[in-house]
CSV table of C-alpha atoms in Angstrom, one decimal:
chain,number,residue,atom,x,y,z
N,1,UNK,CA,0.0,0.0,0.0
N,2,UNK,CA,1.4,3.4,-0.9
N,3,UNK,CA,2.0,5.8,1.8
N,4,UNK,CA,2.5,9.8,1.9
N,5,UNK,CA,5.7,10.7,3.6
N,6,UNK,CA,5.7,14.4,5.4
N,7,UNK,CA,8.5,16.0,7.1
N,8,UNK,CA,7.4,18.1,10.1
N,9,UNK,CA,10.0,20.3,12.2
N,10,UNK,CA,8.0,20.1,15.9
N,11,UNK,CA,7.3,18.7,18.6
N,12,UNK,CA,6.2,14.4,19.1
N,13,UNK,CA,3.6,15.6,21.7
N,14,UNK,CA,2.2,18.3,19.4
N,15,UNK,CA,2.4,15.5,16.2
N,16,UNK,CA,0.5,12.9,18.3
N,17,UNK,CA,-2.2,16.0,19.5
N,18,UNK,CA,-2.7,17.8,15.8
N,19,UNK,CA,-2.3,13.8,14.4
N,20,UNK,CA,-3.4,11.4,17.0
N,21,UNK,CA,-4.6,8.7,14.2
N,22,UNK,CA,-1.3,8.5,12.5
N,23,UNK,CA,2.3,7.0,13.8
N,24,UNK,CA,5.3,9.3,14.4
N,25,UNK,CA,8.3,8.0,13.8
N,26,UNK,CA,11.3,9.7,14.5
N,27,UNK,CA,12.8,13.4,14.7
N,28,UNK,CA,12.8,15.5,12.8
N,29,UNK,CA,9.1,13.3,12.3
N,30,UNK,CA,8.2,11.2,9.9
N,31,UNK,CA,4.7,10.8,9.4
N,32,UNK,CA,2.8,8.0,7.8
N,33,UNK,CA,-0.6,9.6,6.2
N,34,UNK,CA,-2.9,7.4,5.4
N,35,UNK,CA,-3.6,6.8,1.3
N,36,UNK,CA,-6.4,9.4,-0.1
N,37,UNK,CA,-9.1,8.5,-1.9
N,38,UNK,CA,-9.6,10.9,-5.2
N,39,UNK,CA,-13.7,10.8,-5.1
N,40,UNK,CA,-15.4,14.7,-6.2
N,41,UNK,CA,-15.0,18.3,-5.0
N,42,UNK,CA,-17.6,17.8,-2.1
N,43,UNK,CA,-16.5,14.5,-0.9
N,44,UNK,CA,-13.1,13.2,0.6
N,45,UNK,CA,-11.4,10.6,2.1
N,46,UNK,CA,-8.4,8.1,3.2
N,47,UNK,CA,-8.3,4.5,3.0
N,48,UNK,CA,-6.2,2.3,5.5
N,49,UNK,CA,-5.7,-1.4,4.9
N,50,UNK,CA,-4.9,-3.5,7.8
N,51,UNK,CA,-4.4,-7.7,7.7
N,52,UNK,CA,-8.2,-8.3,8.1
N,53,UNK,CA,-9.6,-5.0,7.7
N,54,UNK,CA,-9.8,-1.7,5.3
N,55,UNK,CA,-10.8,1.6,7.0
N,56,UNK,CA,-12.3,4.0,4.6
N,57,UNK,CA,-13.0,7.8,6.3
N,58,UNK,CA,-14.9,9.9,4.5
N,59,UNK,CA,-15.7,13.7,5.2
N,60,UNK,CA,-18.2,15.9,3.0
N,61,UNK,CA,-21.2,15.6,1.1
N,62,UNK,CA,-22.5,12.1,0.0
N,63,UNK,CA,-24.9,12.7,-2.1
N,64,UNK,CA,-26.5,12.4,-5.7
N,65,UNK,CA,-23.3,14.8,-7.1
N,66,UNK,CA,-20.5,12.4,-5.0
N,67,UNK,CA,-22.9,8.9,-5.3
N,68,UNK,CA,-21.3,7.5,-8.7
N,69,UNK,CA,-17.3,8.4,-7.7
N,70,UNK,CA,-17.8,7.2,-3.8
N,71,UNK,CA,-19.6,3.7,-6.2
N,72,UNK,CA,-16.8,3.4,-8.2
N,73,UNK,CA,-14.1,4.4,-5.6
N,74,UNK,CA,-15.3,2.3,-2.9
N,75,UNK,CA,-16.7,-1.0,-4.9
N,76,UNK,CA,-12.7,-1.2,-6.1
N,77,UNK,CA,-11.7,-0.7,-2.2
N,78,UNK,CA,-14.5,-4.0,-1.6
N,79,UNK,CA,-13.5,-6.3,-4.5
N,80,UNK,CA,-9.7,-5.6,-3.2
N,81,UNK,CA,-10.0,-6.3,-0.3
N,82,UNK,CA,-9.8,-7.6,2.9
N,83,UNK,CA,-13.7,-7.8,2.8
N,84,UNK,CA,-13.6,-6.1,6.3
N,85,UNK,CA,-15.1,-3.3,6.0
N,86,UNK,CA,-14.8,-0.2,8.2
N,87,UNK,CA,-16.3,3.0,7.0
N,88,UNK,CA,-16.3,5.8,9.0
N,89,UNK,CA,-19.0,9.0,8.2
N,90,UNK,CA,-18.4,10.7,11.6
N,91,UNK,CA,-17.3,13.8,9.8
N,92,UNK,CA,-19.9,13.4,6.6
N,93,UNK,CA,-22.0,16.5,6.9
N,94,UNK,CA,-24.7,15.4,4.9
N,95,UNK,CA,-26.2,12.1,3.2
N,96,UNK,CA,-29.3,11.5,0.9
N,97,UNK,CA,-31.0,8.3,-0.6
N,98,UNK,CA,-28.3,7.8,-3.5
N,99,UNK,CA,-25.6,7.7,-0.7
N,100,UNK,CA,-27.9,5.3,1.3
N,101,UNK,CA,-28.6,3.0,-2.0
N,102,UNK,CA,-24.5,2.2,-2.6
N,103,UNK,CA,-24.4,2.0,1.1
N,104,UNK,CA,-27.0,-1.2,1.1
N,105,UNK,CA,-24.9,-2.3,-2.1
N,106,UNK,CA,-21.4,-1.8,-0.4
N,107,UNK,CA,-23.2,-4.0,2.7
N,108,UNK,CA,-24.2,-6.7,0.5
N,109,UNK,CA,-21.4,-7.4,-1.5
N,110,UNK,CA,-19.3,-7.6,1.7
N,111,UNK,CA,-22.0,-10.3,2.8
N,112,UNK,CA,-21.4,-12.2,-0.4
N,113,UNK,CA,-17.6,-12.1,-0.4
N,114,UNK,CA,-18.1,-13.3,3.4
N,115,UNK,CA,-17.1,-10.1,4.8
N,116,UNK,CA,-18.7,-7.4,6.8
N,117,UNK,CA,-19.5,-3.6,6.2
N,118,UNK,CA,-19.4,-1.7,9.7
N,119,UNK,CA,-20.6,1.6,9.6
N,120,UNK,CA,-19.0,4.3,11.8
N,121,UNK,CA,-21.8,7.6,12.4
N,122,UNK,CA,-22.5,10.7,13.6
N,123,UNK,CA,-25.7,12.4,14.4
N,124,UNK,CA,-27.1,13.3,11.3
N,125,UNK,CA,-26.3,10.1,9.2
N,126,UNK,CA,-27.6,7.8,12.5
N,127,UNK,CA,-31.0,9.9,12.0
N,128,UNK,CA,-31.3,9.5,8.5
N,129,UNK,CA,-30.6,5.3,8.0
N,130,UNK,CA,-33.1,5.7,11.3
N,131,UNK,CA,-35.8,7.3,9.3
N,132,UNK,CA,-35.8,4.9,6.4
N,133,UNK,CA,-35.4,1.5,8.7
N,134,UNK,CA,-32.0,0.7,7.2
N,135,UNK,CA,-30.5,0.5,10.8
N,136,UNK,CA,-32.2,-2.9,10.6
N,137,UNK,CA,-29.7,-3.8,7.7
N,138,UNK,CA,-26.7,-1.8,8.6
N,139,UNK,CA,-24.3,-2.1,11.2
N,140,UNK,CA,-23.9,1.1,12.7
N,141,UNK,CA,-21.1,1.9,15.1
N,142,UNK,CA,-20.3,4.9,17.3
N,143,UNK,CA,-16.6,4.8,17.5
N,144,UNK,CA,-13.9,2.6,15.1
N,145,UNK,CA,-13.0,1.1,18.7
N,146,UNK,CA,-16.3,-0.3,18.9
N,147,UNK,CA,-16.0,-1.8,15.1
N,148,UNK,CA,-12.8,-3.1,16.1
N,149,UNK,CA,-14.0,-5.2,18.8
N,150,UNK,CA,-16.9,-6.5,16.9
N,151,UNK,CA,-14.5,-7.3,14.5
N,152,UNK,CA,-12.6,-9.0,17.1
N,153,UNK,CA,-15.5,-11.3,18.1
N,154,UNK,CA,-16.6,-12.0,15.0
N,155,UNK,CA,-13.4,-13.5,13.9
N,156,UNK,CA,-13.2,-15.6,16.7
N,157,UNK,CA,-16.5,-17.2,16.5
């Protein structure tokens, strides 16, 4: 997996409070970032790949404008693999039906490739998968802590 390398002239404690999801290194720092994905102008996001796992984060708009990049982007990420998924939308600021639709899709073709599609939320996306019942379907999650140790379990049973 390809991996941005930065240079930073400051402090480990400052890196690990501005940065506390990537690993410093050494001094001067060396930061791993994780790989972005290239998706639309209103949509961003990183992809991690772990031994059993990808984590995808996502900030922006998913929405009718974003729904056939974040498709296209994010089906390749799932046919890849691992078919662990983690996706976190804590910082999407706003999601509508098309965004919903590839988010059922990206949930069943995990299920067929005998993987799992976790959903990581915030406020507004929980209230909207509330209002059309998909939180019967989708695993939402409130932290990537609490995916991880579902993730945990589920590979040991």
């Amino acid at each position: 997996m390809p991996f941005i390398f930065c240079i930073f002239w400051t402090s480990v404690e400052k890196a690990n409070t501005i940065y506390p999801q990537i690993k410093v290194r050494s001094y001067p720092l060396e930061v791993i970032i994780p790989e972005p994905l290239t998706l639309t102008v209103s949509l961003r996001g990183s992809l991690e790949v772990k031994d059993n796992y990808q984590l995808i984060r996502l900030a922006g708009l998913l929405d009718a404008f974003s729904e056939p990049a974040f498709k296209k982007v994010i089906g390749k990420c799932v046919e890849d693999g691992p078919y662990n998924v983690i996706l976190d939308l804590s910082t999407i600021d706003f999601i509508d039906s098309s965004g919903l639709g590839v988010l059922v899709q990206m949930a069943k073709k995990t299920q067929t490739l005998d993987g799992t599609l976790q959903i990581i939320t915030n406020a507004r996306v929980t209230q909207t998968v509330k209002l059309v019942r998909l939180d019967q379907f989708l695993t939402l999650q409130t932290s990537i802590d609490e995916a991880l140790a579902k993730l945990a379990k589920t590979s040991k049973d």
